């Protein structure tokens, strides 16, 4: 409203001309004509109140100066004055009506739409409210802080109560590197430091001034650069650590790590300029063991959330030979978040003496010295032990319980079920009644030894292609391996049976005298139905043993689930009587068709 009055006062100044018609009437008519879009009336009669002097009164001297404004003709001067009067009258009438409409709470926008474009724009600009002053986010945050603690928290300041000062961490760190030209009236030692004894209002003013200064902006920029460099360094470190971990977990040579780094560099990955040597893998492996060890120690000292007591664990150990030295692999089993987790602890060297007390002492040192488990923890948290037959033969569980002051009833040492199941096969192999169980793998090994390498191996491959059979790499038999490896040996021989028989037949017909001799010897046994059925039966029976053994070796298998699997396994073998396994020699027959059916899955 004040702006409308000011505009009205500008156009309401008295002019040097007045019309014969009433001025108010003309203004109202013209204003209404403009609003209604009708042509305005023009003034028909103009009376000049201050006319120019008559011609007779003018100086006769041609050199005399003429008054300003009289160098134009009377006609052109009159037209200009008429235009000024018309525009002034229009604007004054428009502003008067807008003022009236505004006071009457009438929509101004409706009135502006009816005005000419230039006039409407001028009036709308005049009616615009004043623009608000911009307030920065720092100012808003500072206004929201009503206490000293709020200021410290909001702007991440460091407080030193003993010195009664507040410090801007960013400026405290980088003020020494700030150039002199931005330190306007400031000292490097006092940059970003404020007295906490000041009034809150004055303190907020000084902090706000500091945050808007060029010195603070320089320190913030330097801090951002350091953070970016740190982030890039961490990214490069994680990339190299991932490559080193992959090298270790896949048991590759340490030199392969260097080639992996080169490949990543060629692909455009940031790898930096450090830790590219194979020596980094060695250092990384030591660090990896140290971190895993610290986490294991932390777990041993944790509390089970279900029982609110220290976690319980079991210990398992077995002897191993690495680089011609006898060691002992020590591990632990425990419940973590409802699952059984296996933890590798250590692999120390046993030494010269491999007696029961020496092995138990070696086991105690791993738990007590390496993983910092006290005697009390071992007595209360160790509730299970698992070893193989040699440990029980040396009475290792009893010696270990005596060393920690516990009993076998509490530690519950057990012989691994999978290991006992596999040892049964060794005992059966020594039985004098079932001699064929030992003779069959020996005979198969003699047959396959002729095709292990050289030209005989190539002839066997050609024989397999001639009978349209896939050739499988020959396997070797080992008594100390588990049932899975033994079954694989028999299954491999059955799948290569037709190829072996075909090659031996060729040697018996067209080979040398020596080849004909051993070919005839082997073919006579290979043609026996009893031999073929025995090999196939062994493969089927060992499949059951393998299933039980692998089930018992599963980490998260519960004890009652293992017992159910063992009962099912025993029930299956109860159906096989010893007299059924005592095969008698049968007449030699050709069984090529039977083996073809077997190789296609018909068992």
XYZ file of C-alpha atoms in Angstrom:
603
model
C 0.000 0.000 0.000
C 2.899 2.357 0.744
C 4.393 1.617 -2.667
C 1.087 2.374 -4.396
C 0.914 5.711 -2.583
C 4.474 6.551 -3.565
C 3.739 5.811 -7.219
C 0.565 7.826 -7.021
C 2.449 10.771 -5.530
C 4.914 10.705 -8.424
C 2.252 10.976 -11.068
C 0.122 13.409 -9.027
C 2.646 16.315 -9.282
C 1.140 19.525 -10.718
C 1.854 20.097 -14.336
C 2.029 23.418 -16.186
C -1.102 22.734 -18.227
C -4.668 22.217 -17.259
C -7.495 21.098 -19.471
C -10.800 22.803 -20.028
C -12.615 19.677 -19.029
C -12.593 18.542 -15.427
C -9.414 16.583 -14.715
C -11.026 14.078 -12.389
C -13.731 13.236 -14.872
C -11.247 12.610 -17.641
C -9.093 10.403 -15.439
C -12.038 8.299 -14.367
C -13.215 7.929 -17.957
C -9.789 6.992 -19.233
C -9.167 4.529 -16.416
C -12.489 2.833 -17.018
C -11.802 2.785 -20.749
C -8.456 1.118 -20.204
C -9.933 -1.498 -17.908
C -12.763 -2.160 -20.402
C -10.436 -2.175 -23.385
C -12.139 0.904 -25.013
C -10.307 3.827 -26.660
C -9.643 6.793 -24.419
C -10.927 10.282 -25.033
C -8.415 12.866 -26.214
C -8.287 16.376 -24.844
C -9.855 18.790 -27.308
C -8.911 22.096 -25.767
C -5.659 23.041 -24.125
C -5.066 26.318 -22.324
C -1.449 27.314 -21.859
C -0.932 29.060 -18.555
C 2.590 30.192 -19.279
C 2.606 30.995 -22.977
C 5.673 31.918 -24.905
C 6.166 35.622 -25.619
C 4.556 37.072 -28.725
C 6.506 37.636 -31.860
C 6.422 41.346 -31.316
C 8.026 41.013 -27.905
C 10.924 38.859 -29.159
C 14.336 40.440 -29.570
C 15.006 41.643 -33.065
C 18.656 40.684 -32.847
C 19.164 37.467 -34.716
C 22.075 36.574 -32.471
C 20.041 36.749 -29.308
C 19.557 33.420 -27.548
C 16.189 31.818 -27.599
C 14.705 30.440 -24.399
C 15.210 26.656 -23.841
C 12.292 24.596 -25.006
C 11.204 27.152 -27.561
C 13.448 25.882 -30.343
C 10.673 23.459 -31.347
C 7.593 24.415 -33.172
C 4.429 25.016 -31.096
C 2.726 22.087 -32.754
C 5.397 19.467 -31.813
C 5.642 20.861 -28.263
C 1.903 20.581 -27.820
C 1.873 16.951 -29.012
C 4.613 15.962 -26.514
C 2.802 17.653 -23.668
C -0.452 15.960 -24.610
C 1.241 12.537 -24.595
C 2.733 13.171 -21.143
C -0.602 14.296 -19.753
C -2.367 11.242 -21.192
C 0.129 8.711 -19.768
C 0.208 10.372 -16.353
C -3.548 10.433 -16.167
C -3.827 6.790 -17.138
C -1.297 5.549 -14.582
C -2.763 7.680 -11.834
C -6.234 6.351 -12.530
C -4.995 2.736 -12.648
C -3.122 3.039 -9.365
C -6.113 4.691 -7.720
C -8.386 1.848 -8.780
C -5.870 -0.824 -7.738
C -5.599 0.809 -4.342
C -9.358 0.786 -4.000
C -9.571 -2.861 -5.078
C -6.809 -3.877 -2.678
C -8.539 -2.169 0.210
C -11.742 -3.961 -0.764
C -9.844 -7.310 -0.714
C -10.553 -7.782 -4.435
C -8.202 -9.936 -6.494
C -5.490 -7.751 -7.983
C -4.506 -10.433 -10.502
C -7.913 -10.120 -12.232
C -7.367 -6.411 -12.655
C -3.798 -6.850 -13.919
C -4.960 -9.281 -16.606
C -7.135 -6.540 -18.130
C -4.266 -4.024 -18.388
C -1.933 -3.590 -21.346
C 1.227 -5.692 -21.174
C 3.716 -2.902 -20.360
C 1.502 -1.278 -17.754
C 0.605 -4.586 -16.101
C 4.274 -5.532 -15.849
C 5.165 -2.196 -14.278
C 2.372 -2.425 -11.729
C 3.070 -6.091 -10.907
C 6.733 -5.309 -10.312
C 5.721 -2.494 -7.999
C 3.400 -4.767 -6.031
C 6.012 -7.545 -5.532
C 6.921 -8.133 -1.872
C 10.500 -7.424 -0.850
C 12.895 -10.376 -1.276
C 14.034 -12.068 1.944
C 17.684 -11.956 2.989
C 19.636 -15.177 2.263
C 20.650 -17.126 5.372
C 23.507 -19.633 5.006
C 23.263 -23.133 6.526
C 26.025 -22.226 8.976
C 23.974 -19.284 10.230
C 20.901 -21.480 10.626
C 22.852 -24.096 12.563
C 24.368 -21.460 14.797
C 20.984 -19.893 15.523
C 19.624 -23.303 16.500
C 22.338 -23.759 19.145
C 21.200 -22.424 22.502
C 23.880 -23.940 24.750
C 27.625 -24.362 24.699
C 27.371 -28.149 24.404
C 25.056 -27.759 21.419
C 27.646 -25.564 19.691
C 30.419 -28.069 20.407
C 28.361 -30.989 19.116
C 26.968 -29.243 16.040
C 30.274 -27.909 14.770
C 32.461 -30.861 15.925
C 34.686 -28.735 18.128
C 37.148 -30.221 20.592
C 36.775 -29.032 24.168
C 39.616 -28.743 26.654
C 37.948 -27.947 30.004
C 41.234 -27.683 31.881
C 42.412 -24.900 29.528
C 38.908 -23.471 29.000
C 39.285 -23.372 25.229
C 37.484 -24.768 22.212
C 39.470 -25.873 19.171
C 38.474 -26.372 15.551
C 40.140 -29.747 14.765
C 40.539 -29.038 11.082
C 42.314 -25.694 11.573
C 44.370 -27.024 14.485
C 45.720 -29.725 12.164
C 46.393 -27.688 9.020
C 46.970 -24.120 10.262
C 50.740 -24.511 9.931
C 50.425 -25.034 6.163
C 48.059 -22.103 5.540
C 49.602 -19.318 3.376
C 50.180 -15.901 4.918
C 47.939 -14.050 2.475
C 44.806 -15.689 3.894
C 45.817 -15.151 7.527
C 44.385 -11.641 7.700
C 45.114 -10.417 11.211
C 45.285 -13.974 12.520
C 48.051 -15.945 14.166
C 48.740 -19.550 13.231
C 48.903 -20.562 16.885
C 45.507 -19.085 17.740
C 43.686 -19.959 14.519
C 40.541 -21.912 15.304
C 40.860 -21.517 19.097
C 38.117 -19.917 21.199
C 37.768 -19.204 24.894
C 34.911 -21.108 26.468
C 34.670 -18.446 29.224
C 33.212 -15.902 26.799
C 29.546 -15.112 26.664
C 27.637 -17.514 24.472
C 26.539 -14.725 22.146
C 30.094 -13.453 21.633
C 31.428 -16.999 21.310
C 28.890 -17.852 18.633
C 29.779 -14.677 16.745
C 33.508 -15.469 16.771
C 32.941 -19.105 15.747
C 30.635 -18.022 12.944
C 33.186 -15.493 11.714
C 35.886 -18.157 11.798
C 33.862 -20.644 9.771
C 33.329 -18.015 7.067
C 37.006 -17.042 6.887
C 39.336 -17.984 4.028
C 41.768 -19.648 6.434
C 39.118 -22.099 7.625
C 38.066 -22.863 4.056
C 41.702 -23.620 3.192
C 42.024 -26.019 6.129
C 38.755 -27.744 5.211
C 39.948 -28.195 1.634
C 43.240 -29.651 2.854
C 41.352 -32.034 5.169
C 39.116 -33.178 2.299
C 42.175 -33.889 0.179
C 43.681 -35.990 2.954
C 40.433 -37.922 3.390
C 40.282 -38.612 -0.340
C 43.895 -39.811 -0.372
C 43.195 -41.999 2.660
C 40.123 -43.498 0.997
C 42.097 -44.283 -2.163
C 44.883 -45.833 -0.105
C 42.395 -48.065 1.715
C 40.829 -49.081 -1.583
C 44.229 -50.060 -2.995
C 45.065 -51.942 0.205
C 41.829 -53.939 0.048
C 42.509 -54.825 -3.596
C 46.002 -56.141 -2.822
C 44.774 -57.953 0.300
C 42.049 -59.660 -1.736
C 44.628 -60.865 -4.272
C 46.915 -62.125 -1.486
C 44.046 -63.918 0.272
C 43.002 -65.558 -2.992
C 46.579 -66.738 -3.509
C 46.671 -68.290 -0.035
C 43.232 -69.927 -0.077
C 43.821 -71.479 -3.511
C 47.299 -72.715 -2.482
C 48.987 -71.022 -5.424
C 52.619 -69.998 -5.605
C 53.499 -66.618 -4.183
C 54.892 -65.556 -7.568
C 51.378 -65.873 -8.987
C 50.424 -62.952 -6.735
C 52.799 -60.688 -8.651
C 51.237 -61.742 -11.950
C 47.754 -61.138 -10.524
C 48.744 -57.583 -9.514
C 50.050 -56.952 -13.030
C 46.795 -58.172 -14.569
C 44.771 -55.843 -12.349
C 47.024 -52.931 -13.319
C 46.524 -53.668 -17.027
C 42.762 -53.783 -16.448
C 42.858 -50.259 -15.020
C 42.481 -51.118 -11.331
C 44.299 -48.916 -8.805
C 47.133 -50.984 -7.319
C 49.411 -48.212 -6.056
C 53.187 -48.586 -6.087
C 53.807 -50.651 -2.914
C 53.343 -54.266 -1.757
C 53.629 -55.765 -5.229
C 56.256 -58.360 -4.289
C 55.738 -61.953 -3.216
C 57.090 -60.955 0.190
C 53.811 -59.154 0.826
C 51.981 -62.504 0.744
C 54.296 -63.844 3.446
C 53.669 -60.812 5.651
C 49.957 -60.943 4.906
C 49.806 -64.609 5.929
C 51.397 -63.838 9.287
C 48.995 -60.949 9.826
C 46.083 -63.149 8.805
C 47.005 -65.748 11.403
C 47.455 -63.088 14.090
C 44.018 -61.545 13.429
C 42.329 -64.959 13.332
C 44.084 -65.905 16.548
C 42.873 -62.762 18.325
C 39.310 -63.429 17.218
C 39.536 -67.014 18.457
C 40.803 -65.785 21.850
C 37.921 -63.315 21.963
C 35.460 -66.123 21.244
C 36.921 -68.386 23.957
C 36.381 -65.586 26.482
C 32.846 -64.738 25.335
C 29.532 -65.674 26.948
C 26.888 -67.834 25.338
C 23.732 -65.661 25.077
C 21.499 -68.720 25.458
C 23.027 -69.984 28.714
C 24.686 -66.763 29.986
C 27.740 -68.905 30.764
C 31.153 -69.062 29.083
C 31.081 -70.882 25.755
C 31.806 -74.615 25.704
C 34.130 -76.196 23.172
C 35.712 -79.496 22.193
C 39.292 -80.186 21.103
C 40.398 -82.441 18.262
C 43.936 -83.287 17.226
C 45.790 -85.518 14.802
C 49.407 -86.051 13.855
C 50.686 -84.820 10.508
C 53.951 -84.852 8.563
C 55.126 -81.726 6.759
C 58.575 -81.246 5.257
C 59.688 -84.554 6.803
C 58.805 -83.332 10.310
C 56.074 -84.742 12.563
C 53.585 -82.197 13.830
C 50.179 -82.123 15.470
C 47.170 -80.340 13.965
C 45.038 -78.916 16.786
C 41.503 -77.612 16.290
C 38.391 -76.755 18.268
C 34.644 -77.187 17.826
C 32.043 -74.947 19.422
C 28.515 -73.584 19.169
C 28.238 -70.093 17.724
C 24.811 -68.592 17.003
C 23.235 -72.027 16.972
C 25.741 -73.641 14.601
C 28.741 -75.882 15.165
C 31.867 -74.023 14.027
C 35.296 -75.540 13.445
C 38.346 -73.439 14.369
C 41.914 -74.210 13.328
C 44.244 -73.434 16.228
C 47.841 -74.446 15.499
C 50.175 -77.018 13.949
C 53.208 -77.299 16.261
C 56.097 -79.730 15.894
C 55.799 -82.703 18.251
C 59.517 -83.393 18.531
C 61.562 -86.534 18.905
C 59.507 -88.135 21.669
C 56.031 -89.098 20.425
C 54.811 -90.666 23.657
C 51.448 -90.042 25.300
C 52.716 -87.485 27.870
C 54.693 -85.596 25.192
C 51.721 -85.350 22.823
C 49.360 -84.266 25.638
C 51.870 -81.617 26.794
C 52.128 -80.318 23.235
C 48.338 -80.073 23.111
C 48.256 -78.257 26.465
C 50.813 -75.663 25.308
C 48.674 -74.783 22.294
C 45.595 -74.102 24.430
C 47.285 -72.554 27.470
C 50.220 -70.600 26.037
C 49.178 -69.784 22.473
C 45.483 -69.039 23.091
C 45.792 -67.893 26.715
C 43.244 -70.322 28.203
C 43.673 -70.648 31.955
C 43.463 -73.938 33.845
C 40.080 -72.899 35.193
C 38.771 -72.280 31.674
C 40.091 -75.630 30.472
C 38.488 -77.439 33.407
C 35.080 -75.776 32.976
C 34.740 -75.027 29.242
C 36.457 -78.045 27.666
C 33.672 -80.643 27.460
C 34.690 -82.791 24.494
C 37.744 -84.380 22.845
C 38.097 -86.274 19.548
C 41.126 -88.336 18.483
C 41.988 -91.349 16.378
C 43.063 -94.810 17.516
C 46.734 -93.946 18.021
C 45.872 -91.288 20.604
C 43.797 -93.765 22.563
C 46.558 -96.344 22.288
C 48.991 -93.851 23.841
C 46.424 -92.805 26.514
C 46.636 -89.152 25.462
C 43.144 -88.255 26.855
C 44.063 -89.513 30.330
C 47.405 -87.677 30.381
C 45.772 -84.443 29.244
C 43.043 -84.643 31.906
C 45.701 -85.169 34.573
C 47.577 -82.123 33.270
C 44.588 -79.747 33.602
C 43.109 -81.340 36.718
C 39.970 -82.785 35.123
C 38.493 -86.229 34.409
C 37.575 -88.165 31.283
C 33.942 -88.218 32.453
C 33.846 -84.429 32.029
C 35.995 -84.067 28.903
C 34.325 -87.091 27.247
C 37.082 -88.131 24.803
C 35.723 -89.863 21.722
C 37.076 -91.810 18.823
C 35.992 -90.236 15.568
C 33.192 -92.294 14.058
C 34.326 -91.814 10.467
C 37.822 -92.958 11.348
C 36.548 -96.064 13.127
C 34.315 -96.891 10.190
C 37.245 -96.656 7.806
C 39.477 -98.756 10.058
C 36.957 -101.593 9.824
C 37.888 -101.983 6.175
C 41.521 -102.499 7.139
C 40.549 -105.149 9.688
C 38.420 -106.993 7.112
C 41.277 -106.919 4.645
C 43.414 -108.799 7.175
C 40.748 -111.482 7.736
C 41.834 -114.924 6.485
C 38.283 -115.900 5.519
C 37.762 -113.033 3.069
C 41.132 -113.213 1.319
C 39.580 -112.112 -1.959
C 39.032 -108.618 -0.492
C 42.795 -108.171 -0.442
C 43.533 -110.126 -3.636
C 41.119 -108.238 -5.917
C 42.783 -104.794 -5.667
C 46.224 -106.385 -6.013
C 45.205 -108.111 -9.257
C 43.648 -104.937 -10.678
C 46.829 -103.037 -9.849
C 48.914 -105.595 -11.786
C 46.659 -105.284 -14.834
C 46.707 -101.481 -14.846
C 50.483 -101.346 -14.326
C 50.942 -102.488 -17.943
C 49.036 -99.422 -19.185
C 50.479 -96.794 -16.859
C 52.596 -94.987 -19.459
C 54.276 -95.239 -22.862
C 53.001 -96.936 -25.986
C 50.792 -99.370 -24.060
C 48.934 -96.403 -22.596
C 48.371 -94.967 -26.091
C 47.182 -98.357 -27.390
C 44.671 -98.510 -24.532
C 43.293 -95.109 -25.515
C 42.917 -96.236 -29.131
C 41.144 -99.399 -27.984
C 38.677 -97.275 -25.989
C 37.957 -95.177 -29.081
C 37.498 -98.303 -31.181
C 34.786 -99.700 -28.867
C 33.218 -96.209 -28.496
C 33.918 -95.900 -24.801
C 35.194 -92.866 -22.893
C 38.659 -93.361 -21.429
C 39.081 -92.601 -17.709
C 42.477 -91.917 -16.174
C 43.734 -94.953 -14.277
C 43.621 -94.759 -10.472
C 45.975 -96.263 -7.900
C 44.923 -98.172 -4.804
C 46.129 -97.209 -1.317
C 45.149 -99.079 1.853
C 45.391 -96.012 4.080
C 42.875 -94.021 2.050
C 39.232 -93.728 3.015
C 36.407 -95.669 1.399
C 35.728 -92.857 -1.015
C 39.142 -93.281 -2.677
C 38.869 -97.103 -2.665
C 35.447 -97.028 -4.318
C 36.750 -94.618 -6.945
C 39.506 -97.130 -7.755
C 37.022 -99.973 -8.387
C 34.574 -97.786 -10.282
C 37.323 -96.499 -12.561
C 38.411 -100.044 -13.395
C 34.845 -101.126 -14.242
C 34.390 -98.142 -16.576
C 37.673 -98.984 -18.390
C 37.029 -102.751 -18.363
C 35.945 -103.114 -22.028
C 38.874 -101.001 -23.232
C 41.370 -103.107 -21.224
C 39.913 -106.425 -22.413
C 39.896 -105.237 -26.055
C 43.557 -104.218 -25.920
C 44.575 -107.502 -24.239
C 42.716 -109.443 -26.932
C 44.680 -107.597 -29.624
C 47.955 -108.408 -27.854
C 46.984 -112.066 -27.489
C 46.323 -112.330 -31.230
C 48.949 -110.116 -32.906
C 51.432 -109.230 -30.157
C 54.867 -110.594 -29.355
C 55.389 -113.798 -27.437
C 55.807 -111.893 -24.168
C 52.659 -109.836 -24.803
C 50.694 -112.951 -25.703
C 51.843 -114.654 -22.476
C 50.738 -111.992 -20.006
C 47.631 -111.140 -22.057
C 46.477 -114.738 -21.824
C 47.162 -114.760 -18.072
C 45.087 -111.659 -17.377
C 42.286 -112.477 -19.798
C 41.660 -115.796 -18.104
C 40.891 -114.038 -14.813
C 39.084 -111.080 -16.359
C 36.615 -113.354 -18.141
C 35.446 -114.922 -14.877
C 31.971 -113.892 -13.839
C 32.911 -114.156 -10.172
C 35.643 -111.548 -10.559
C 33.403 -109.079 -12.363
C 30.562 -109.442 -9.867
C 33.034 -109.075 -7.002
C 34.387 -105.788 -8.353
C 30.906 -104.396 -8.997
C 29.697 -105.562 -5.593
C 32.655 -103.893 -3.868
C 31.875 -100.612 -5.604
C 28.262 -100.793 -4.404
C 29.106 -101.760 -0.823
C 31.776 -99.090 -0.509
C 29.227 -96.513 -1.664
C 27.332 -97.159 1.589
C 30.521 -96.861 3.632
C 31.441 -93.646 1.854
C 28.009 -92.135 2.543
C 28.259 -92.851 6.272
C 31.844 -91.607 6.458
C 31.097 -88.325 4.698
C 27.971 -87.809 6.808
C 29.992 -88.165 10.003
C 32.600 -85.705 8.734
C 30.003 -82.981 8.157
C 30.671 -80.159 10.623
C 27.100 -79.210 11.535
C 25.879 -82.794 11.959
C 24.281 -83.448 15.349
C 25.210 -86.546 17.411
C 21.787 -88.196 17.226
C 21.756 -87.729 13.461
C 25.072 -89.583 13.251
C 23.676 -92.392 15.418
C 20.647 -92.763 13.139
C 22.876 -92.933 10.060
C 25.090 -95.585 11.666
C 22.042 -97.689 12.593
C 20.789 -97.511 9.011
C 24.218 -98.532 7.744
C 24.425 -101.508 10.134
C 20.924 -102.669 9.165
C 21.920 -102.669 5.501
C 24.972 -104.888 6.073
C 23.084 -107.283 8.348
C 21.404 -108.552 5.193
C 24.744 -109.673 3.761
C 25.843 -112.937 5.377
C 29.438 -114.153 5.357
C 28.536 -117.265 3.386
C 27.168 -115.035 0.622
C 30.529 -113.332 0.345
C 32.420 -116.633 0.015
C 32.201 -116.973 -3.750
C 33.121 -120.221 -5.461
C 34.910 -120.390 -8.730
C 32.600 -120.528 -11.731
C 33.182 -121.427 -15.330
C 34.795 -118.681 -17.373
C 32.242 -116.921 -19.553
C 32.248 -113.791 -21.575
C 30.305 -111.004 -19.917
C 30.746 -108.083 -22.306
C 27.008 -107.425 -22.530
C 26.654 -107.347 -18.730
C 29.392 -104.750 -18.381
C 27.905 -102.642 -21.156
C 24.668 -102.507 -19.165
C 26.577 -101.497 -16.034
C 28.447 -98.673 -17.747
C 25.102 -97.262 -18.892
C 23.783 -97.088 -15.342
C 21.974 -100.433 -14.946
C 23.371 -101.824 -11.697
